[in-house]
Amino acid sequence: MIEFYKYFKQEFKLISSDKAVLSTYLFTTVLIVIFYSYMYSNEIITKMPAAIVDQDQSIVSHEITRMLEATPQLDLDYKSINLLDAQDRLKKGEIRGIILIPQQFSRDLQKNNHPSISIYCDASYMLYYKQLYISAVTTIKSFGYQIGIKNMMSQGLTKDQAISVTQPVKGISYPLYNINGGYGTFLMPMVFLIALQILQLSAMGTMSGTQRERNKLNNLFPLAKKRLGSIIVVLARGSVYFLISLFIIIIIIGFVMKWFTFPIRGNPFEALLFLVPFILSVTFLGFTLLNFFKHREDALMVITIFSIPSLFLCGVSWPTIAFPEWIKCISYFIPTTLGVKGFLEITQFGATFEEVKSVWFQLWGVTAFYFILAVITIRKFVYI
């Protein structure tokens, strides 16, 4: 117990005395979490600049324009009859899309020739494309629905009869969990854990590279040379990183998610309990990897590369059922894969701890795997 406390205190002093490690691990993680949360706090885009090109200039086209202007997602300040002018504005980035009402639109509508309205979306930005397309298509469908009812009523049907004929089956949409379809609610819970994993591993690697450069490893951890001594060293040093990461997670769940109104539908204490093996698995993974870093900068260059693969392997941006089996197997050895899965189920889906217990035990399996590797490698690559 005395040796445990000795190495715990020593590791804490090493971290607090290294400004680069302290800023990367603690301050940068918290700043990134708050900054990204602020950037996506609006959830959905409103008042997106777009152009309406009305080449018909009829009462009908003006009615469609009025309906489009009433949507909160679009800001149709630019109106014209010239498509080329609108295209120039789109290329300059002044607008994010164009809605074109062609000539003779109202006449074709009266003749039942099924006229079309063209929508030009900026597909280089997913959110811009989504907002313009959904807003325009919804408005146009609503307008077509109204025209259909008027045509039926002109044939002698009542309004209720016309509605029944025009829409015999009424679909009702109930969005689950991410009710507003917000990008922040979708993305940020995953980013929280990935940012913590990447920055903690980077900080641990930087610390190890510094000790190697200064040839201090043998003097700092002599107990690792003894039988079972490496276990005490790993546990003592790991406890420091565990407490720091746990503190960051408490800030995320207790402050950041509430401040930026990201939903926490499950029990926050159960979410915190679920993340205990996640933090430990990241810590022991760090001890396994840091033995391969000979220089201070190696960790930043190597670990940062895996931030994007970690994002994809979580299965949020791309479904895991579309993964090849061998990639799916590899993904389970990355702590964020299981960590994000359980964290999302508790915070976003409202799952209880009992419902995610199987994932929790799998995380403990990953933790045990990396703990064994950490104990082995700390002797083989550092002390022998």
Short mmCIF file of C-alpha atoms in Angstrom, two decimals:
data_model
loop_
_atom_site.label_atom_id
_atom_site.label_comp_id
_atom_site.label_asym_id
_atom_site.label_seq_id
_atom_site.Cartn_x
_atom_site.Cartn_y
_atom_site.Cartn_z
CA MET A 1 0.00 0.00 0.00
CA ILE A 2 2.91 2.32 0.75
CA GLU A 3 4.46 1.60 -2.64
CA PHE A 4 1.10 2.16 -4.33
CA TYR A 5 0.75 5.58 -2.72
CA LYS A 6 4.36 6.43 -3.57
CA TYR A 7 3.92 5.82 -7.31
CA PHE A 8 0.46 7.39 -7.31
CA LYS A 9 1.89 10.59 -5.83
CA GLN A 10 4.90 10.46 -8.14
CA GLU A 11 2.76 10.12 -11.29
CA PHE A 12 0.54 12.96 -10.19
CA LYS A 13 3.57 15.21 -9.73
CA LEU A 14 4.96 14.23 -13.14
CA ILE A 15 1.67 15.14 -14.84
CA SER A 16 1.19 18.41 -12.97
CA SER A 17 4.79 19.49 -13.60
CA ASP A 18 4.60 18.92 -17.36
CA LYS A 19 2.67 21.86 -18.82
CA ALA A 20 2.27 20.23 -22.23
CA VAL A 21 0.79 17.05 -20.75
CA LEU A 22 -1.45 18.93 -18.35
CA SER A 23 -2.77 21.27 -21.04
CA THR A 24 -3.29 18.45 -23.57
CA TYR A 25 -4.95 16.10 -21.16
CA LEU A 26 -7.09 18.29 -18.94
CA PHE A 27 -7.52 21.79 -20.34
CA THR A 28 -7.60 20.93 -24.05
CA THR A 29 -10.10 18.12 -23.51
CA VAL A 30 -12.46 20.37 -21.57
CA LEU A 31 -12.05 23.24 -24.05
CA ILE A 32 -12.72 20.98 -27.04
CA VAL A 33 -15.82 19.55 -25.40
CA ILE A 34 -17.19 23.01 -24.60
CA PHE A 35 -16.19 24.52 -27.95
CA TYR A 36 -17.75 21.79 -30.07
CA SER A 37 -20.86 21.77 -27.91
CA TYR A 38 -21.21 25.52 -28.43
CA MET A 39 -20.70 25.17 -32.19
CA TYR A 40 -23.49 22.59 -32.49
CA SER A 41 -25.76 23.95 -29.75
CA ASN A 42 -28.27 25.36 -32.26
CA GLU A 43 -28.90 21.77 -33.40
CA ILE A 44 -30.57 22.70 -36.71
CA ILE A 45 -29.89 25.38 -39.29
CA THR A 46 -32.41 28.20 -39.56
CA LYS A 47 -32.61 31.17 -41.91
CA MET A 48 -30.31 29.55 -44.44
CA PRO A 49 -29.74 31.94 -47.38
CA ALA A 50 -31.30 30.67 -50.61
CA ALA A 51 -32.62 32.11 -53.85
CA ILE A 52 -36.03 31.79 -55.45
CA VAL A 53 -35.99 32.17 -59.23
CA ASP A 54 -39.58 32.78 -60.29
CA GLN A 55 -39.74 32.74 -64.08
CA ASP A 56 -43.50 32.30 -64.09
CA GLN A 57 -44.46 35.46 -62.17
CA SER A 58 -48.02 34.29 -61.63
CA ILE A 59 -50.38 34.29 -58.66
CA VAL A 60 -49.66 30.59 -58.19
CA SER A 61 -45.88 31.04 -58.20
CA HIS A 62 -46.18 33.93 -55.75
CA GLU A 63 -48.20 31.69 -53.44
CA ILE A 64 -45.46 29.05 -53.54
CA THR A 65 -42.87 31.73 -52.81
CA ARG A 66 -44.89 32.94 -49.84
CA MET A 67 -45.11 29.40 -48.45
CA LEU A 68 -41.37 28.90 -48.84
CA GLU A 69 -40.67 32.19 -47.08
CA ALA A 70 -42.81 31.04 -44.16
CA THR A 71 -40.48 28.09 -43.43
CA PRO A 72 -38.06 28.88 -40.56
CA GLN A 73 -35.22 26.99 -42.25
CA LEU A 74 -34.95 29.28 -45.31
CA ASP A 75 -34.17 32.95 -45.84
CA LEU A 76 -35.24 33.87 -49.38
CA ASP A 77 -33.94 37.42 -49.49
CA TYR A 78 -32.74 37.01 -53.05
CA LYS A 79 -35.49 36.82 -55.66
CA SER A 80 -34.97 36.93 -59.41
CA ILE A 81 -36.16 35.70 -62.77
CA ASN A 82 -32.61 35.10 -63.99
CA LEU A 83 -31.16 31.68 -63.17
CA LEU A 84 -27.62 32.70 -64.19
CA ASP A 85 -27.53 35.48 -61.60
CA ALA A 86 -28.61 33.04 -58.91
CA GLN A 87 -25.94 30.56 -60.04
CA ASP A 88 -23.27 33.25 -59.72
CA ARG A 89 -24.38 33.98 -56.17
CA LEU A 90 -24.29 30.26 -55.37
CA LYS A 91 -20.72 29.97 -56.68
CA LYS A 92 -19.67 32.97 -54.57
CA GLY A 93 -21.16 31.37 -51.45
CA GLU A 94 -23.73 34.13 -50.93
CA ILE A 95 -26.56 31.57 -51.05
CA ARG A 96 -26.70 27.83 -50.37
CA GLY A 97 -29.29 26.77 -52.89
CA ILE A 98 -31.71 27.77 -55.62
CA ILE A 99 -35.40 27.00 -56.09
CA LEU A 100 -36.54 27.46 -59.69
CA ILE A 101 -40.17 27.92 -60.72
CA PRO A 102 -40.13 27.61 -64.54
CA GLN A 103 -42.07 29.61 -67.09
CA GLN A 104 -45.66 28.59 -67.76
CA PHE A 105 -45.77 26.72 -64.47
CA SER A 106 -49.30 27.91 -63.62
CA ARG A 107 -50.57 27.22 -67.13
CA ASP A 108 -49.21 23.66 -67.09
CA LEU A 109 -50.76 23.23 -63.67
CA GLN A 110 -54.19 24.27 -64.93
CA LYS A 111 -53.86 21.84 -67.86
CA ASN A 112 -52.87 18.99 -65.51
CA ASN A 113 -49.50 18.64 -67.26
CA HIS A 114 -47.71 17.96 -63.95
CA PRO A 115 -45.22 20.87 -63.95
CA SER A 116 -42.01 20.56 -61.96
CA ILE A 117 -40.08 22.82 -59.61
CA SER A 118 -36.31 22.42 -59.65
CA ILE A 119 -34.22 22.51 -56.48
CA TYR A 120 -30.47 23.15 -56.71
CA CYS A 121 -28.80 22.21 -53.42
CA ASP A 122 -25.25 22.76 -52.22
CA ALA A 123 -24.42 19.09 -51.70
CA SER A 124 -20.84 19.84 -50.58
CA TYR A 125 -22.33 20.56 -47.13
CA MET A 126 -24.61 17.83 -45.81
CA LEU A 127 -26.58 20.07 -43.46
CA TYR A 128 -27.18 22.78 -46.05
CA TYR A 129 -28.32 20.19 -48.56
CA LYS A 130 -30.60 18.50 -46.05
CA GLN A 131 -32.27 21.70 -44.84
CA LEU A 132 -32.95 23.14 -48.27
CA TYR A 133 -34.12 19.89 -49.80
CA ILE A 134 -36.45 18.90 -46.95
CA SER A 135 -37.90 22.41 -46.58
CA ALA A 136 -38.52 22.84 -50.31
CA VAL A 137 -39.92 19.34 -50.89
CA THR A 138 -42.22 19.58 -47.86
CA THR A 139 -43.55 22.94 -49.00
CA ILE A 140 -44.08 21.80 -52.58
CA LYS A 141 -45.87 18.65 -51.43
CA SER A 142 -48.10 20.73 -49.18
CA PHE A 143 -48.91 23.04 -52.09
CA GLY A 144 -49.70 20.09 -54.35
CA TYR A 145 -51.90 18.63 -51.65
CA GLN A 146 -53.87 21.90 -51.45
CA ILE A 147 -54.28 21.98 -55.25
CA GLY A 148 -55.60 18.42 -55.21
CA ILE A 149 -58.19 19.29 -52.55
CA LYS A 150 -59.35 22.36 -54.52
CA ASN A 151 -59.73 20.30 -57.71
CA MET A 152 -61.81 17.71 -55.87
CA MET A 153 -64.01 20.38 -54.30
CA SER A 154 -64.57 21.95 -57.71
CA GLN A 155 -66.06 18.62 -58.79
CA GLY A 156 -68.70 18.82 -56.06
CA LEU A 157 -67.02 17.00 -53.19
CA THR A 158 -67.00 18.41 -49.67
CA LYS A 159 -63.72 19.39 -48.06
CA ASP A 160 -63.63 16.25 -45.89
CA GLN A 161 -64.39 14.04 -48.89
CA ALA A 162 -61.70 15.79 -50.91
CA ILE A 163 -59.16 15.25 -48.15
CA SER A 164 -60.07 11.54 -47.93
CA VAL A 165 -59.71 11.09 -51.70
CA THR A 166 -56.49 13.09 -51.94
CA GLN A 167 -54.91 11.42 -48.92
CA PRO A 168 -56.55 8.03 -48.30
CA VAL A 169 -53.75 6.97 -45.95
CA LYS A 170 -52.35 9.51 -43.50
CA GLY A 171 -48.83 8.94 -42.33
CA ILE A 172 -47.83 10.30 -38.92
CA SER A 173 -44.15 10.63 -38.09
CA TYR A 174 -42.92 10.23 -34.53
CA PRO A 175 -39.16 10.94 -34.35
CA LEU A 176 -37.59 8.95 -31.52
CA TYR A 177 -34.76 10.14 -29.26
CA ASN A 178 -33.35 12.87 -31.52
CA ILE A 179 -36.70 14.65 -31.78
CA ASN A 180 -35.51 17.78 -33.61
CA GLY A 181 -33.14 15.89 -35.88
CA GLY A 182 -30.34 18.01 -34.42
CA TYR A 183 -26.78 17.38 -35.49
CA GLY A 184 -25.38 18.19 -32.05
CA THR A 185 -27.54 15.59 -30.30
CA PHE A 186 -26.47 13.04 -32.91
CA LEU A 187 -22.74 13.82 -32.87
CA MET A 188 -21.59 15.27 -29.54
CA PRO A 189 -22.03 12.29 -27.13
CA MET A 190 -19.74 10.33 -29.45
CA VAL A 191 -17.24 13.18 -29.79
CA PHE A 192 -16.99 13.52 -26.00
CA LEU A 193 -15.60 10.00 -25.57
CA ILE A 194 -13.42 10.03 -28.68
CA ALA A 195 -11.84 13.35 -27.66
CA LEU A 196 -11.13 12.01 -24.18
CA GLN A 197 -9.61 8.81 -25.55
CA ILE A 198 -7.36 10.53 -28.11
CA LEU A 199 -6.15 13.30 -25.81
CA GLN A 200 -5.53 11.00 -22.84
CA LEU A 201 -3.50 8.61 -24.98
CA SER A 202 -1.58 11.56 -26.47
CA ALA A 203 -0.80 12.92 -23.01
CA MET A 204 0.37 9.51 -21.75
CA GLY A 205 2.54 9.03 -24.81
CA THR A 206 4.06 12.49 -24.45
CA MET A 207 4.87 11.75 -20.81
CA SER A 208 6.54 8.46 -21.70
CA GLY A 209 8.51 10.03 -24.55
CA THR A 210 9.83 12.71 -22.18
CA GLN A 211 10.97 10.10 -19.66
CA ARG A 212 12.70 8.07 -22.37
CA GLU A 213 14.49 11.13 -23.75
CA ARG A 214 15.80 11.95 -20.28
CA ASN A 215 16.61 8.29 -19.42
CA LYS A 216 14.64 8.48 -16.19
CA LEU A 217 12.53 5.32 -16.48
CA ASN A 218 14.77 3.03 -14.46
CA ASN A 219 15.07 5.56 -11.66
CA LEU A 220 11.38 6.47 -11.59
CA PHE A 221 9.93 2.94 -11.41
CA PRO A 222 12.47 0.52 -9.86
CA LEU A 223 9.66 -1.54 -8.31
CA ALA A 224 8.70 -2.81 -11.77
CA LYS A 225 11.85 -4.96 -11.77
CA LYS A 226 10.52 -7.03 -8.89
CA ARG A 227 7.98 -9.86 -9.11
CA LEU A 228 4.45 -8.45 -9.20
CA GLY A 229 5.96 -5.00 -8.89
CA SER A 230 4.86 -4.06 -12.39
CA ILE A 231 1.24 -4.70 -11.34
CA ILE A 232 1.53 -2.19 -8.49
CA VAL A 233 3.18 0.35 -10.79
CA VAL A 234 0.48 -0.01 -13.45
CA LEU A 235 -2.34 0.22 -10.92
CA ALA A 236 -0.83 3.19 -9.08
CA ARG A 237 -0.07 5.18 -12.23
CA GLY A 238 -3.39 4.16 -13.79
CA SER A 239 -5.32 5.43 -10.78
CA VAL A 240 -4.08 8.96 -11.43
CA TYR A 241 -5.25 8.93 -15.05
CA PHE A 242 -8.50 7.28 -14.02
CA LEU A 243 -9.33 10.03 -11.52
CA ILE A 244 -8.46 12.81 -13.98
CA SER A 245 -10.58 11.26 -16.74
CA LEU A 246 -13.39 10.58 -14.29
CA PHE A 247 -13.31 14.27 -13.34
CA ILE A 248 -13.57 15.22 -17.03
CA ILE A 249 -16.50 12.83 -17.53
CA ILE A 250 -18.29 14.34 -14.53
CA ILE A 251 -17.85 17.79 -16.10
CA ILE A 252 -19.26 16.49 -19.40
CA ILE A 253 -22.31 14.76 -17.93
CA GLY A 254 -23.03 17.12 -15.06
CA PHE A 255 -22.24 20.44 -16.68
CA VAL A 256 -21.65 20.47 -20.45
CA MET A 257 -24.57 18.28 -21.54
CA LYS A 258 -27.00 20.15 -19.27
CA TRP A 259 -25.68 23.59 -20.17
CA PHE A 260 -26.04 22.95 -23.91
CA THR A 261 -29.32 21.01 -23.41
CA PHE A 262 -28.09 17.74 -24.87
CA PRO A 263 -30.57 15.11 -23.67
CA ILE A 264 -29.73 12.76 -20.80
CA ARG A 265 -32.73 10.41 -20.80
CA GLY A 266 -31.17 7.76 -18.60
CA ASN A 267 -29.75 7.93 -15.11
CA PRO A 268 -26.55 10.06 -15.21
CA PHE A 269 -25.05 8.05 -12.33
CA GLU A 270 -25.59 4.84 -14.31
CA ALA A 271 -23.91 6.48 -17.31
CA LEU A 272 -20.97 7.38 -15.06
CA LEU A 273 -20.80 3.83 -13.69
CA PHE A 274 -20.88 2.41 -17.21
CA LEU A 275 -17.89 4.53 -18.23
CA VAL A 276 -15.66 3.24 -15.42
CA PRO A 277 -14.29 0.29 -17.47
CA PHE A 278 -14.10 2.57 -20.52
CA ILE A 279 -11.74 4.95 -18.69
CA LEU A 280 -9.69 2.04 -17.34
CA SER A 281 -9.43 0.38 -20.76
CA VAL A 282 -8.19 3.66 -22.31
CA THR A 283 -5.67 4.02 -19.47
CA PHE A 284 -4.28 0.50 -19.80
CA LEU A 285 -4.26 0.83 -23.60
CA GLY A 286 -2.16 3.94 -23.07
CA PHE A 287 0.33 2.04 -20.89
CA THR A 288 0.54 -0.64 -23.59
CA LEU A 289 1.21 1.87 -26.37
CA LEU A 290 3.46 4.33 -24.54
CA ASN A 291 6.23 1.77 -24.27
CA PHE A 292 6.70 2.07 -28.03
CA PHE A 293 7.12 5.87 -28.04
CA LYS A 294 10.79 6.86 -27.86
CA HIS A 295 10.30 10.59 -28.34
CA ARG A 296 7.94 13.19 -26.94
CA GLU A 297 6.36 13.98 -30.30
CA ASP A 298 5.75 10.38 -31.39
CA ALA A 299 2.44 10.03 -29.55
CA LEU A 300 0.90 13.15 -31.07
CA MET A 301 1.83 12.06 -34.59
CA VAL A 302 0.71 8.44 -34.23
CA ILE A 303 -2.37 8.57 -31.99
CA THR A 304 -4.02 11.57 -33.66
CA ILE A 305 -4.16 9.64 -36.93
CA PHE A 306 -6.59 7.16 -35.35
CA SER A 307 -9.20 9.74 -34.32
CA ILE A 308 -11.12 9.48 -37.60
CA PRO A 309 -11.02 5.64 -37.73
CA SER A 310 -12.29 5.61 -34.14
CA LEU A 311 -15.19 7.80 -35.21
CA PHE A 312 -16.21 5.44 -38.01
CA LEU A 313 -15.68 2.25 -36.02
CA CYS A 314 -18.12 3.45 -33.36
CA GLY A 315 -20.91 2.59 -35.79
CA VAL A 316 -22.72 5.92 -35.46
CA SER A 317 -21.71 7.63 -38.69
CA TRP A 318 -21.77 4.31 -40.57
CA PRO A 319 -23.77 1.22 -39.47
CA THR A 320 -21.76 -1.69 -38.10
CA ILE A 321 -23.85 -4.17 -40.10
CA ALA A 322 -22.11 -2.79 -43.19
CA PHE A 323 -18.64 -3.51 -41.75
CA PRO A 324 -16.63 -6.52 -42.96
CA GLU A 325 -16.42 -9.08 -40.19
CA TRP A 326 -12.67 -8.65 -39.65
CA ILE A 327 -13.05 -4.88 -39.20
CA LYS A 328 -15.95 -5.45 -36.80
CA CYS A 329 -13.72 -7.75 -34.71
CA ILE A 330 -10.88 -5.22 -34.63
CA SER A 331 -13.26 -2.43 -33.62
CA TYR A 332 -14.04 -4.15 -30.31
CA PHE A 333 -10.44 -3.65 -29.21
CA ILE A 334 -10.87 0.13 -29.42
CA PRO A 335 -12.46 1.29 -26.14
CA THR A 336 -14.68 3.92 -27.78
CA THR A 337 -16.50 1.28 -29.85
CA LEU A 338 -18.24 -0.26 -26.84
CA GLY A 339 -18.01 2.91 -24.76
CA VAL A 340 -19.96 5.01 -27.25
CA LYS A 341 -22.53 2.25 -27.75
CA GLY A 342 -23.44 2.00 -24.07
CA PHE A 343 -23.14 5.72 -23.41
CA LEU A 344 -25.56 6.53 -26.23
CA GLU A 345 -28.01 3.87 -25.08
CA ILE A 346 -28.15 5.33 -21.58
CA THR A 347 -28.05 9.06 -22.33
CA GLN A 348 -29.95 9.16 -25.64
CA PHE A 349 -32.22 6.08 -25.62
CA GLY A 350 -32.98 6.12 -21.91
CA ALA A 351 -31.73 2.58 -21.33
CA THR A 352 -31.23 1.32 -17.80
CA PHE A 353 -27.93 -0.07 -16.56
CA GLU A 354 -29.43 -3.56 -16.60
CA GLU A 355 -30.09 -3.22 -20.34
CA VAL A 356 -26.47 -2.31 -21.13
CA LYS A 357 -24.89 -4.73 -18.69
CA SER A 358 -23.72 -7.06 -21.48
CA VAL A 359 -21.82 -4.20 -23.14
CA TRP A 360 -20.43 -3.23 -19.73
CA PHE A 361 -19.02 -6.71 -19.18
CA GLN A 362 -17.50 -6.66 -22.67
CA LEU A 363 -15.77 -3.41 -21.73
CA TRP A 364 -14.38 -5.08 -18.62
CA GLY A 365 -13.02 -7.81 -20.91
CA VAL A 366 -11.23 -5.18 -23.01
CA THR A 367 -9.95 -3.60 -19.79
CA ALA A 368 -8.54 -6.92 -18.55
CA PHE A 369 -6.91 -7.56 -21.94
CA TYR A 370 -5.07 -4.25 -21.97
CA PHE A 371 -4.20 -4.50 -18.28
CA ILE A 372 -2.37 -7.78 -18.92
CA LEU A 373 -0.58 -6.28 -21.92
CA ALA A 374 0.36 -3.19 -19.89
CA VAL A 375 1.89 -5.30 -17.12
CA ILE A 376 3.84 -7.41 -19.63
CA THR A 377 5.07 -4.57 -21.84
CA ILE A 378 6.07 -2.29 -18.98
CA ARG A 379 8.69 -4.89 -18.02
CA LYS A 380 9.74 -6.02 -21.48
CA PHE A 381 10.13 -2.71 -23.24
CA VAL A 382 11.07 -0.37 -20.42
CA TYR A 383 12.89 -2.16 -17.66
CA ILE A 384 14.70 -5.07 -19.26
#
